mmCIF file of C-alpha atoms and ligand atoms in Angstrom:
data_model
loop_
_atom_site.group_PDB
_atom_site.id
_atom_site.type_symbol
_atom_site.label_atom_id
_atom_site.label_comp_id
_atom_site.label_asym_id
_atom_site.label_seq_id
_atom_site.Cartn_x
_atom_site.Cartn_y
_atom_site.Cartn_z
ATOM 1 C CA MET L 120 -5.424 1.696 -28.335
ATOM 2 C CA THR L 121 -6.375 2.964 -24.947
ATOM 3 C CA ARG L 122 -7.422 -0.503 -23.333
ATOM 4 C CA VAL L 123 -5.174 -1.772 -20.183
ATOM 5 C CA LEU L 124 -5.057 -4.859 -18.049
ATOM 6 C CA VAL L 125 -3.883 -4.841 -14.716
ATOM 7 C CA LEU L 126 -2.996 -7.680 -13.000
ATOM 8 C CA ASN L 127 -2.246 -8.305 -9.530
ATOM 9 C CA CYS L 128 -0.629 -11.871 -8.614
ATOM 10 C CA GLY L 129 -0.603 -13.381 -5.515
ATOM 11 C CA SER L 130 1.099 -16.485 -4.417
ATOM 12 C CA SER L 131 -2.268 -18.139 -4.973
ATOM 13 C CA SER L 132 -4.497 -15.452 -6.639
ATOM 14 C CA LEU L 133 -4.695 -13.454 -9.560
ATOM 15 C CA ARG L 134 -6.822 -10.355 -9.454
ATOM 16 C CA TYR L 135 -7.348 -8.540 -12.446
ATOM 17 C CA ARG L 136 -9.292 -5.619 -13.800
ATOM 18 C CA LEU L 137 -9.433 -4.663 -17.737
ATOM 19 C CA PHE L 138 -9.373 -0.757 -18.210
ATOM 20 C CA ASP L 139 -10.824 1.488 -21.284
ATOM 21 C CA GLY L 140 -9.306 4.776 -20.131
ATOM 22 C CA SER L 141 -11.069 4.932 -16.844
ATOM 23 C CA ASP L 142 -14.106 2.785 -17.698
ATOM 24 C CA VAL L 143 -13.681 -0.804 -16.251
ATOM 25 C CA LEU L 144 -14.891 -3.191 -18.871
ATOM 26 C CA ALA L 145 -14.253 -6.389 -16.869
ATOM 27 C CA LYS L 146 -12.695 -7.339 -13.258
ATOM 28 C CA GLY L 147 -12.639 -10.656 -11.244
ATOM 29 C CA LEU L 148 -10.479 -12.472 -8.936
ATOM 30 C CA ILE L 149 -8.921 -16.094 -9.661
ATOM 31 C CA GLN L 150 -8.308 -17.568 -6.184
ATOM 32 C CA ARG L 151 -6.721 -20.835 -4.583
ATOM 33 C CA ILE L 152 -4.524 -21.324 -7.772
ATOM 34 C CA GLY L 153 -2.527 -24.498 -7.423
ATOM 35 C CA GLU L 154 -4.721 -25.786 -4.419
ATOM 36 C CA GLU L 155 -7.220 -28.824 -4.866
ATOM 37 C CA GLY L 156 -10.566 -27.746 -6.083
ATOM 38 C CA GLY L 157 -9.319 -24.123 -6.969
ATOM 39 C CA ASP L 158 -9.952 -22.147 -9.803
ATOM 40 C CA ALA L 159 -7.118 -22.943 -11.819
ATOM 41 C CA ALA L 160 -4.017 -25.515 -11.621
ATOM 42 C CA GLY L 161 -1.334 -22.691 -12.128
ATOM 43 C CA HIS L 162 -0.842 -18.928 -12.741
ATOM 44 C CA ARG L 163 -0.598 -20.064 -16.525
ATOM 45 C CA GLU L 164 -4.007 -21.443 -16.629
ATOM 46 C CA ALA L 165 -5.409 -18.650 -14.798
ATOM 47 C CA LEU L 166 -4.354 -16.066 -17.094
ATOM 48 C CA GLN L 167 -5.339 -19.075 -20.215
ATOM 49 C CA ARG L 168 -8.716 -19.096 -18.563
ATOM 50 C CA LEU L 169 -8.985 -15.045 -18.733
ATOM 51 C CA MET L 170 -8.159 -15.017 -22.229
ATOM 52 C CA ASP L 171 -10.959 -17.534 -22.880
ATOM 53 C CA THR L 172 -13.469 -15.400 -21.069
ATOM 54 C CA VAL L 173 -12.457 -12.216 -21.618
ATOM 55 C CA ASP L 174 -11.632 -9.909 -24.833
ATOM 56 C CA LEU L 175 -8.026 -9.041 -24.477
ATOM 57 C CA THR L 176 -7.632 -7.900 -27.943
ATOM 58 C CA GLU L 177 -6.603 -4.183 -28.564
ATOM 59 C CA LEU L 178 -4.614 -4.411 -25.452
ATOM 60 C CA ALA L 179 -1.910 -1.070 -25.133
ATOM 61 C CA ALA L 180 -0.420 -2.660 -22.368
ATOM 62 C CA VAL L 181 -0.365 -5.022 -19.403
ATOM 63 C CA GLY L 182 0.247 -3.177 -15.930
ATOM 64 C CA HIS L 183 1.702 -5.364 -13.178
ATOM 65 C CA ARG L 184 1.612 -4.874 -9.873
ATOM 66 C CA VAL L 185 4.969 -5.501 -8.137
ATOM 67 C CA VAL L 186 5.399 -4.917 -4.584
ATOM 68 C CA HIS L 187 9.367 -4.232 -4.317
ATOM 69 C CA GLY L 188 11.226 -2.350 -6.618
ATOM 70 C CA GLY L 189 14.603 -2.038 -4.286
ATOM 71 C CA ASP L 190 16.504 0.778 -5.219
ATOM 72 C CA ARG L 191 16.973 -0.583 -8.756
ATOM 73 C CA PHE L 192 13.591 0.796 -9.985
ATOM 74 C CA THR L 193 12.489 4.393 -8.989
ATOM 75 C CA ALA L 194 9.646 4.501 -11.905
ATOM 76 C CA SER L 195 7.039 2.294 -13.893
ATOM 77 C CA THR L 196 9.255 0.196 -16.407
ATOM 78 C CA VAL L 197 8.748 -1.923 -19.248
ATOM 79 C CA VAL L 198 9.956 -5.165 -18.931
ATOM 80 C CA ASN L 199 12.172 -6.670 -20.926
ATOM 81 C CA ASP L 200 14.537 -9.946 -19.875
ATOM 82 C CA GLU L 201 17.009 -7.582 -18.132
ATOM 83 C CA VAL L 202 14.089 -6.171 -16.307
ATOM 84 C CA ALA L 203 12.478 -9.660 -15.275
ATOM 85 C CA ALA L 204 16.147 -10.831 -13.700
ATOM 86 C CA THR L 205 16.516 -7.978 -11.943
ATOM 87 C CA ILE L 206 13.124 -8.241 -9.822
ATOM 88 C CA GLU L 207 14.073 -11.746 -9.760
ATOM 89 C CA GLU L 208 17.102 -10.483 -7.794
ATOM 90 C CA LEU L 209 14.948 -8.448 -5.361
ATOM 91 C CA ILE L 210 12.949 -11.634 -4.320
ATOM 92 C CA PRO L 211 15.054 -11.317 -1.022
ATOM 93 C CA LEU L 212 13.618 -8.146 -0.032
ATOM 94 C CA ALA L 213 10.238 -9.409 -0.561
ATOM 95 C CA PRO L 214 10.024 -13.228 -0.507
ATOM 96 C CA LEU L 215 6.501 -13.210 0.008
ATOM 97 C CA HIS L 216 5.267 -10.814 -2.752
ATOM 98 C CA ASN L 217 8.021 -10.936 -5.754
ATOM 99 C CA PRO L 218 7.733 -14.210 -6.702
ATOM 100 C CA ALA L 219 4.224 -14.276 -7.587
ATOM 101 C CA ALA L 220 4.504 -10.723 -9.461
ATOM 102 C CA LEU L 221 7.518 -12.427 -11.184
ATOM 103 C CA THR L 222 5.193 -15.728 -12.454
ATOM 104 C CA GLY L 223 2.615 -13.289 -13.770
ATOM 105 C CA ILE L 224 4.697 -11.205 -15.724
ATOM 106 C CA GLU L 225 6.295 -14.162 -17.433
ATOM 107 C CA VAL L 226 3.148 -15.893 -17.978
ATOM 108 C CA ALA L 227 1.567 -12.637 -19.393
ATOM 109 C CA ARG L 228 5.038 -12.327 -21.614
ATOM 110 C CA LYS L 229 4.213 -15.766 -23.222
ATOM 111 C CA LEU L 230 0.781 -15.695 -23.564
ATOM 112 C CA LEU L 231 0.479 -12.083 -24.879
ATOM 113 C CA PRO L 232 3.925 -11.711 -26.393
ATOM 114 C CA ASP L 233 2.822 -8.663 -28.856
ATOM 115 C CA VAL L 234 1.750 -6.561 -25.650
ATOM 116 C CA PRO L 235 3.875 -4.345 -23.722
ATOM 117 C CA GLN L 236 4.163 -5.606 -20.137
ATOM 118 C CA VAL L 237 4.871 -2.886 -17.422
ATOM 119 C CA ALA L 238 5.854 -3.432 -13.986
ATOM 120 C CA VAL L 239 4.528 -1.084 -11.266
ATOM 121 C CA PHE L 240 6.362 -0.775 -8.282
ATOM 122 C CA ASP L 241 4.728 -0.240 -4.541
ATOM 123 C CA THR L 242 8.032 1.561 -3.876
ATOM 124 C CA ALA L 243 8.244 3.941 -6.773
ATOM 125 C CA PHE L 244 6.629 6.541 -5.386
ATOM 126 C CA HIS L 245 8.863 6.885 -2.449
ATOM 127 C CA ALA L 246 12.158 7.154 -4.624
ATOM 128 C CA THR L 247 11.656 10.990 -3.891
ATOM 129 C CA ILE L 248 12.317 10.657 -0.025
ATOM 130 C CA PRO L 249 15.308 12.306 1.040
ATOM 131 C CA PRO L 250 18.442 10.619 2.120
ATOM 132 C CA GLU L 251 17.898 11.514 5.568
ATOM 133 C CA GLY L 252 14.442 10.001 5.505
ATOM 134 C CA VAL L 253 15.329 6.644 4.419
ATOM 135 C CA ARG L 254 18.803 5.800 5.884
ATOM 136 C CA TRP L 255 18.856 4.394 9.249
ATOM 137 C CA ALA L 256 21.961 4.848 12.037
ATOM 138 C CA ILE L 257 23.187 1.674 11.268
ATOM 139 C CA ASP L 258 26.879 0.890 9.891
ATOM 140 C CA ARG L 259 27.200 2.569 6.749
ATOM 141 C CA GLU L 260 29.071 -0.891 5.003
ATOM 142 C CA VAL L 261 26.005 -3.230 6.244
ATOM 143 C CA ALA L 262 23.248 -0.903 5.030
ATOM 144 C CA GLN L 263 25.140 -0.398 1.547
ATOM 145 C CA ARG L 264 26.099 -4.179 1.066
ATOM 146 C CA TRP L 265 22.744 -5.325 2.219
ATOM 147 C CA GLY L 266 20.284 -2.563 1.211
ATOM 148 C CA ILE L 267 19.028 -1.863 4.568
ATOM 149 C CA ARG L 268 17.179 1.326 4.101
ATOM 150 C CA ARG L 269 13.579 2.642 4.201
ATOM 151 C CA TYR L 270 11.519 1.950 0.748
ATOM 152 C CA GLY L 271 7.859 2.330 1.488
ATOM 153 C CA PHE L 272 4.875 0.810 0.177
ATOM 154 C CA HIS L 273 1.606 1.295 -1.094
ATOM 155 C CA GLY L 274 3.022 4.065 -3.437
ATOM 156 C CA THR L 275 0.287 3.697 -6.068
ATOM 157 C CA SER L 276 -2.582 4.567 -3.388
ATOM 158 C CA HIS L 277 -0.376 7.605 -1.752
ATOM 159 C CA ALA L 278 0.329 8.751 -5.268
ATOM 160 C CA TYR L 279 -3.332 8.376 -6.606
ATOM 161 C CA VAL L 280 -4.995 9.603 -3.434
ATOM 162 C CA SER L 281 -2.638 12.676 -2.686
ATOM 163 C CA ARG L 282 -3.366 14.028 -6.675
ATOM 164 C CA GLU L 283 -6.753 13.523 -5.997
ATOM 165 C CA THR L 284 -6.850 15.413 -2.827
ATOM 166 C CA ALA L 285 -5.354 18.314 -4.424
ATOM 167 C CA ARG L 286 -8.209 18.012 -7.132
ATOM 168 C CA VAL L 287 -10.729 18.046 -4.117
ATOM 169 C CA LEU L 288 -9.050 21.433 -2.905
ATOM 170 C CA GLY L 289 -8.935 22.818 -5.980
ATOM 171 C CA ARG L 290 -5.267 23.479 -5.906
ATOM 172 C CA PRO L 291 -2.338 22.311 -8.266
ATOM 173 C CA VAL L 292 -0.462 19.362 -6.832
ATOM 174 C CA GLU L 293 2.843 20.651 -6.915
ATOM 175 C CA ASP L 294 1.685 23.788 -4.548
ATOM 176 C CA THR L 295 -0.105 21.224 -2.080
ATOM 177 C CA ASN L 296 1.123 19.314 0.916
ATOM 178 C CA VAL L 297 -0.531 16.139 1.959
ATOM 179 C CA ILE L 298 -0.697 13.884 4.965
ATOM 180 C CA THR L 299 -2.036 10.446 3.129
ATOM 181 C CA LEU L 300 -3.248 7.979 5.874
ATOM 182 C CA HIS L 301 -3.912 4.407 3.882
ATOM 183 C CA LEU L 302 -5.784 2.160 6.418
ATOM 184 C CA GLY L 303 -6.517 -1.062 5.285
ATOM 185 C CA ASN L 304 -5.595 -4.448 6.203
ATOM 186 C CA GLY L 305 -1.847 -3.033 5.686
ATOM 187 C CA SER L 306 -1.833 0.560 6.775
ATOM 188 C CA SER L 307 0.668 3.217 6.150
ATOM 189 C CA ALA L 308 1.110 6.927 6.110
ATOM 190 C CA THR L 309 2.722 9.143 3.934
ATOM 191 C CA ALA L 310 3.911 13.009 3.555
ATOM 192 C CA VAL L 311 3.499 14.328 0.167
ATOM 193 C CA ALA L 312 4.930 17.445 -0.492
ATOM 194 C CA GLY L 313 4.003 19.137 -3.855
ATOM 195 C CA GLY L 314 3.115 15.642 -5.535
ATOM 196 C CA ARG L 315 6.390 13.944 -4.120
ATOM 197 C CA SER L 316 6.551 11.431 -1.064
ATOM 198 C CA VAL L 317 9.140 12.891 1.685
ATOM 199 C CA ALA L 318 8.125 10.355 4.420
ATOM 200 C CA THR L 319 6.538 7.217 4.683
ATOM 201 C CA SER L 320 6.153 4.947 7.556
ATOM 202 C CA MET L 321 6.764 1.411 6.030
ATOM 203 C CA GLY L 322 10.336 0.500 5.760
ATOM 204 C CA LEU L 323 12.600 -2.241 4.433
ATOM 205 C CA SER L 324 9.382 -4.641 4.249
ATOM 206 C CA PRO L 325 5.546 -3.543 4.812
ATOM 207 C CA LEU L 326 5.932 -4.301 8.720
ATOM 208 C CA SER L 327 6.887 -0.852 10.162
ATOM 209 C CA GLY L 328 4.694 1.980 10.877
ATOM 210 C CA LEU L 329 1.018 1.923 11.844
ATOM 211 C CA VAL L 330 -0.826 -0.673 13.591
ATOM 212 C CA MET L 331 -2.210 -3.041 10.685
ATOM 213 C CA GLY L 332 -4.740 -6.287 10.797
ATOM 214 C CA THR L 333 -2.007 -8.985 11.610
ATOM 215 C CA ARG L 334 1.490 -6.714 11.736
ATOM 216 C CA SER L 335 2.800 -5.179 14.738
ATOM 217 C CA GLY L 336 3.856 -1.634 13.074
ATOM 218 C CA ASP L 337 6.795 0.059 14.966
ATOM 219 C CA ILE L 338 8.082 -1.748 17.687
ATOM 220 C CA ASP L 339 11.880 -1.485 19.344
ATOM 221 C CA PRO L 340 14.270 -4.000 17.145
ATOM 222 C CA SER L 341 15.430 -5.365 20.555
ATOM 223 C CA VAL L 342 12.224 -7.255 21.128
ATOM 224 C CA VAL L 343 13.413 -9.436 18.366
ATOM 225 C CA PHE L 344 16.664 -10.259 20.573
ATOM 226 C CA HIS L 345 14.758 -10.629 23.466
ATOM 227 C CA LEU L 346 11.953 -12.795 22.147
ATOM 228 C CA HIS L 347 15.199 -15.075 21.009
ATOM 229 C CA ARG L 348 17.437 -15.088 23.447
ATOM 230 C CA VAL L 349 15.037 -15.474 26.440
ATOM 231 C CA ALA L 350 11.781 -16.648 24.920
ATOM 232 C CA GLY L 351 13.596 -19.253 22.982
ATOM 233 C CA MET L 352 11.652 -18.351 20.108
ATOM 234 C CA SER L 353 13.175 -18.819 16.295
ATOM 235 C CA LEU L 354 13.546 -16.207 13.978
ATOM 236 C CA ASP L 355 10.684 -17.632 11.636
ATOM 237 C CA GLU L 356 8.673 -17.903 14.979
ATOM 238 C CA ILE L 357 9.154 -13.802 15.631
ATOM 239 C CA GLU L 358 8.482 -13.497 12.102
ATOM 240 C CA ASP L 359 5.349 -15.342 12.436
ATOM 241 C CA SER L 360 4.505 -13.413 15.515
ATOM 242 C CA LEU L 361 5.105 -10.131 14.176
ATOM 243 C CA THR L 362 3.664 -10.213 10.690
ATOM 244 C CA ARG L 363 0.829 -12.708 10.965
ATOM 245 C CA ARG L 364 -0.340 -12.681 14.355
ATOM 246 C CA GLY L 365 0.491 -9.167 15.056
ATOM 247 C CA GLY L 366 -1.231 -6.199 14.988
ATOM 248 C CA LEU L 367 -5.044 -6.051 15.429
ATOM 249 C CA LEU L 368 -5.195 -9.735 15.747
ATOM 250 C CA GLY L 369 -2.395 -9.857 18.375
ATOM 251 C CA LEU L 370 -3.980 -7.111 20.356
ATOM 252 C CA THR L 371 -7.664 -8.881 20.350
ATOM 253 C CA GLY L 372 -7.808 -11.913 18.612
ATOM 254 C CA ASP L 373 -9.633 -10.349 15.875
ATOM 255 C CA ASN L 374 -7.966 -8.945 12.829
ATOM 256 C CA ASP L 375 -10.995 -7.315 11.249
ATOM 257 C CA MET L 376 -11.192 -3.297 12.355
ATOM 258 C CA ARG L 377 -15.237 -3.913 11.944
ATOM 259 C CA THR L 378 -15.307 -6.685 14.395
ATOM 260 C CA VAL L 379 -12.769 -4.542 16.868
ATOM 261 C CA LEU L 380 -15.234 -1.865 16.626
ATOM 262 C CA GLU L 381 -18.273 -3.738 17.379
ATOM 263 C CA ARG L 382 -16.466 -5.282 20.375
ATOM 264 C CA ARG L 383 -15.364 -1.843 21.663
ATOM 265 C CA ALA L 384 -19.045 -0.353 21.375
ATOM 266 C CA SER L 385 -20.067 -3.385 23.222
ATOM 267 C CA GLY L 386 -17.800 -2.415 25.997
ATOM 268 C CA ASP L 387 -14.750 -4.892 25.809
ATOM 269 C CA PRO L 388 -11.716 -3.449 27.128
ATOM 270 C CA GLU L 389 -9.105 -5.229 25.042
ATOM 271 C CA ALA L 390 -10.925 -3.875 21.643
ATOM 272 C CA ALA L 391 -11.013 -0.317 23.562
ATOM 273 C CA LEU L 392 -7.323 -0.752 24.110
ATOM 274 C CA ALA L 393 -6.554 -2.079 20.553
ATOM 275 C CA PHE L 394 -8.396 1.101 19.372
ATOM 276 C CA ASP L 395 -6.274 3.586 21.325
ATOM 277 C CA VAL L 396 -3.330 1.730 20.408
ATOM 278 C CA CYS L 397 -3.996 2.485 16.690
ATOM 279 C CA CYS L 398 -4.880 6.070 17.006
ATOM 280 C CA ARG L 399 -2.504 7.068 19.409
ATOM 281 C CA ARG L 400 0.230 5.587 16.513
ATOM 282 C CA LEU L 401 -1.655 7.530 13.928
ATOM 283 C CA ARG L 402 -1.468 10.597 15.733
ATOM 284 C CA GLU L 403 2.048 10.382 16.321
ATOM 285 C CA TYR L 404 2.830 9.876 12.565
ATOM 286 C CA VAL L 405 0.487 13.026 11.741
ATOM 287 C CA GLY L 406 2.052 15.031 14.065
ATOM 288 C CA SER L 407 5.711 13.800 12.915
ATOM 289 C CA TYR L 408 4.723 14.389 9.291
ATOM 290 C CA LEU L 409 3.308 17.985 10.125
ATOM 291 C CA ALA L 410 6.964 18.724 11.406
ATOM 292 C CA VAL L 411 8.600 17.517 8.310
ATOM 293 C CA LEU L 412 6.324 19.131 5.959
ATOM 294 C CA GLY L 413 6.084 22.237 7.982
ATOM 295 C CA ARG L 414 2.595 22.967 6.344
ATOM 296 C CA ALA L 415 -0.170 20.603 5.595
ATOM 297 C CA ASP L 416 -3.076 21.574 3.361
ATOM 298 C CA ALA L 417 -4.828 18.324 3.719
ATOM 299 C CA ILE L 418 -5.142 14.847 5.666
ATOM 300 C CA THR L 419 -6.786 12.440 3.800
ATOM 301 C CA PHE L 420 -7.978 8.881 4.867
ATOM 302 C CA THR L 421 -7.993 6.012 2.555
ATOM 303 C CA ALA L 422 -8.592 2.294 2.079
ATOM 304 C CA GLY L 423 -11.081 0.016 4.171
ATOM 305 C CA VAL L 424 -10.784 1.383 7.363
ATOM 306 C CA GLY L 425 -9.992 5.121 6.495
ATOM 307 C CA GLU L 426 -12.902 5.010 4.141
ATOM 308 C CA ASN L 427 -15.304 3.579 6.536
ATOM 309 C CA SER L 428 -14.365 4.032 9.992
ATOM 310 C CA PRO L 429 -15.680 7.649 11.661
ATOM 311 C CA ASP L 430 -14.473 6.329 14.927
ATOM 312 C CA ILE L 431 -10.859 5.468 13.672
ATOM 313 C CA ARG L 432 -10.876 9.154 12.000
ATOM 314 C CA ALA L 433 -12.395 11.044 14.926
ATOM 315 C CA GLY L 434 -9.817 8.848 17.377
ATOM 316 C CA ALA L 435 -7.065 10.001 15.269
ATOM 317 C CA LEU L 436 -7.327 13.474 14.669
ATOM 318 C CA GLY L 437 -9.689 14.725 17.260
ATOM 319 C CA GLY L 438 -8.520 17.245 20.001
ATOM 320 C CA LEU L 439 -5.810 18.849 17.629
ATOM 321 C CA GLU L 440 -7.762 22.244 17.011
ATOM 322 C CA ALA L 441 -4.861 24.425 18.029
ATOM 323 C CA LEU L 442 -2.640 22.291 15.060
ATOM 324 C CA GLY L 443 -5.457 23.904 12.422
ATOM 325 C CA ILE L 444 -7.305 20.464 12.424
ATOM 326 C CA ALA L 445 -10.851 19.491 13.071
ATOM 327 C CA ILE L 446 -13.299 17.520 12.181
ATOM 328 C CA ASP L 447 -17.100 18.399 11.714
ATOM 329 C CA PRO L 448 -18.785 14.945 13.181
ATOM 330 C CA GLU L 449 -21.985 15.037 10.657
ATOM 331 C CA ARG L 450 -19.672 15.105 7.645
ATOM 332 C CA ASN L 451 -17.439 12.403 9.487
ATOM 333 C CA ALA L 452 -20.599 9.864 10.144
ATOM 334 C CA ARG L 453 -21.376 10.460 6.299
ATOM 335 C CA ASN L 454 -18.103 9.512 5.027
ATOM 336 C CA GLU L 455 -18.013 13.234 3.231
ATOM 337 C CA ARG L 456 -15.563 13.815 0.734
ATOM 338 C CA ILE L 457 -14.218 16.673 2.925
ATOM 339 C CA ILE L 458 -15.062 16.091 6.961
ATOM 340 C CA SER L 459 -13.566 19.206 8.387
ATOM 341 C CA PRO L 460 -15.396 22.374 8.822
ATOM 342 C CA ASP L 461 -15.581 24.941 6.039
ATOM 343 C CA GLY L 462 -12.792 27.446 6.864
ATOM 344 C CA SER L 463 -10.276 24.831 9.082
ATOM 345 C CA PRO L 464 -6.459 25.824 7.846
ATOM 346 C CA VAL L 465 -6.252 21.846 7.500
ATOM 347 C CA THR L 466 -8.707 20.149 5.246
ATOM 348 C CA VAL L 467 -9.534 16.674 6.297
ATOM 349 C CA CYS L 468 -10.731 14.352 3.431
ATOM 350 C CA VAL L 469 -12.026 10.813 2.402
ATOM 351 C CA VAL L 470 -10.843 9.728 -0.796
ATOM 352 C CA PRO L 471 -11.237 6.240 -2.004
ATOM 353 C CA THR L 472 -8.191 4.412 -3.568
ATOM 354 C CA GLU L 473 -8.093 3.441 -6.914
ATOM 355 C CA GLU L 474 -4.619 1.379 -7.066
ATOM 356 C CA GLU L 475 -5.590 -0.598 -10.324
ATOM 357 C CA LEU L 476 -6.764 2.530 -11.842
ATOM 358 C CA GLU L 477 -3.435 4.139 -11.045
ATOM 359 C CA ILE L 478 -1.520 1.135 -11.864
ATOM 360 C CA ALA L 479 -3.266 1.596 -15.450
ATOM 361 C CA ARG L 480 -2.537 5.107 -15.645
ATOM 362 C CA GLU L 481 1.353 4.229 -14.796
ATOM 363 C CA ALA L 482 1.371 1.396 -17.445
ATOM 364 C CA ARG L 483 0.054 3.732 -20.085
ATOM 365 C CA GLN L 484 2.696 6.373 -18.938
ATOM 366 C CA ALA L 485 5.220 4.346 -19.264
ATOM 367 C CA ILE L 486 4.856 3.047 -22.723
ATOM 368 C CA GLY L 487 4.443 6.735 -23.840
ATOM 369 C CA SER L 488 0.885 7.029 -24.969
ATOM 370 C CA GLY L 489 0.209 9.584 -22.083
ATOM 371 C CA HIS L 490 -2.968 9.537 -19.930
HETATM 372 P P1 AMP Y 764 -8.585 -3.167 2.619
HETATM 373 O O1 AMP Y 764 -7.378 -3.525 2.956
HETATM 374 O O2 AMP Y 764 -8.433 -1.829 2.041
HETATM 375 O O3 AMP Y 764 -9.517 -4.185 1.706
HETATM 376 O O4 AMP Y 764 -9.373 -2.741 4.195
HETATM 377 C C1 AMP Y 764 -9.519 -4.002 4.754
HETATM 378 C C2 AMP Y 764 -10.157 -3.421 6.356
HETATM 379 O O5 AMP Y 764 -10.772 -2.223 5.852
HETATM 380 C C3 AMP Y 764 -10.367 -4.495 7.077
HETATM 381 O O6 AMP Y 764 -9.940 -4.586 8.462
HETATM 382 C C4 AMP Y 764 -11.688 -3.979 7.548
HETATM 383 O O7 AMP Y 764 -12.656 -4.844 8.643
HETATM 384 C C5 AMP Y 764 -11.989 -2.707 7.469
HETATM 385 N N1 AMP Y 764 -13.194 -2.225 6.960
HETATM 386 C C6 AMP Y 764 -13.971 -2.569 6.124
HETATM 387 N N2 AMP Y 764 -15.263 -1.765 5.995
HETATM 388 C C7 AMP Y 764 -15.341 -1.217 7.269
HETATM 389 C C8 AMP Y 764 -15.907 -0.188 8.100
HETATM 390 N N3 AMP Y 764 -17.110 -0.153 7.559
HETATM 391 N N4 AMP Y 764 -15.726 -0.242 9.283
HETATM 392 C C9 AMP Y 764 -14.617 -0.343 9.629
HETATM 393 N N5 AMP Y 764 -13.654 -0.853 9.097
HETATM 394 C C10 AMP Y 764 -13.989 -1.378 8.001
#
């Protein structure tokens, strides 16, 4: 059996994709689950509807996207009662994301009891980051007791895209160093050395690092104390401000990069500044990861913004010829797979991400049926 169903459950949505090998047999999105006038009354009804409309026989596995694996899961894992209980214990680390994934897993275990369920974690690819890249300089007992460290996210995307980059370069993965820039609604940068993540920009949660649609990315943590003590904001208000009303939305009032780029093109100074802040942060991470890696063979852009915005790519990497990084304007404008000039020391790539395909591959590997 070669079919794998990939499920990505949000609190009120279920995104699915059915693969046979790398062929997509069916895909869809069931939305506004549990809401009045929504597509289904609950996740159980949503999956039941999927089973009624899509042929789910002959499944080798179901792959579930789980955002946070904490330090308990360093690889994709076949779900049993103990694994499900551990994912539940990790809810405090990802209160917005893990509960929905767990619901999806529980419903799928009930409705498809004979099919192995595999949890594929956004954090797992980053388990190879060395200790000095995940520890923060805080009280070691506090860090240990509460699991305060960098975990990193978007792992399936960084894993897929870094492997694809090696393929584009025609080099063995084991001998290829890549900086991957996943720029979508959520954004993160990762340094990949020989196929292993060695640094990434997101931390305990997906809030830190690059500027995102509604998330601030890096800020000085004392901003939180200041907003609480001086501005009188509650912790919930500060969290909301940084996670749902920060980023592009905070800087411009618009969270969609396309709108920000249009406003910038028509001379809007707020949008121009937001663009500059995004690009500046990208350059800071690229420079930092060049130093971590010592040698980069490629820098790869992916996800909605990374795959489609020549302006952001040029803004992030322009003027770095002295570091061996250059962009060919025509290749860049056409979103070509390689956008650096021939012979550049660092190849700059645009590689569309395929997170669901990677989850299917992981699920197959976890149940031992190879690729
Ligand atoms: P994702 O999370 O990967 O779906 O990416 C969503 C983001 O990609 C949104 O901010 C979109 O505005 C952005 N995006 C999609 N298409 C384009 C485009 N042609 N140019 C710039 N940004 C884009």
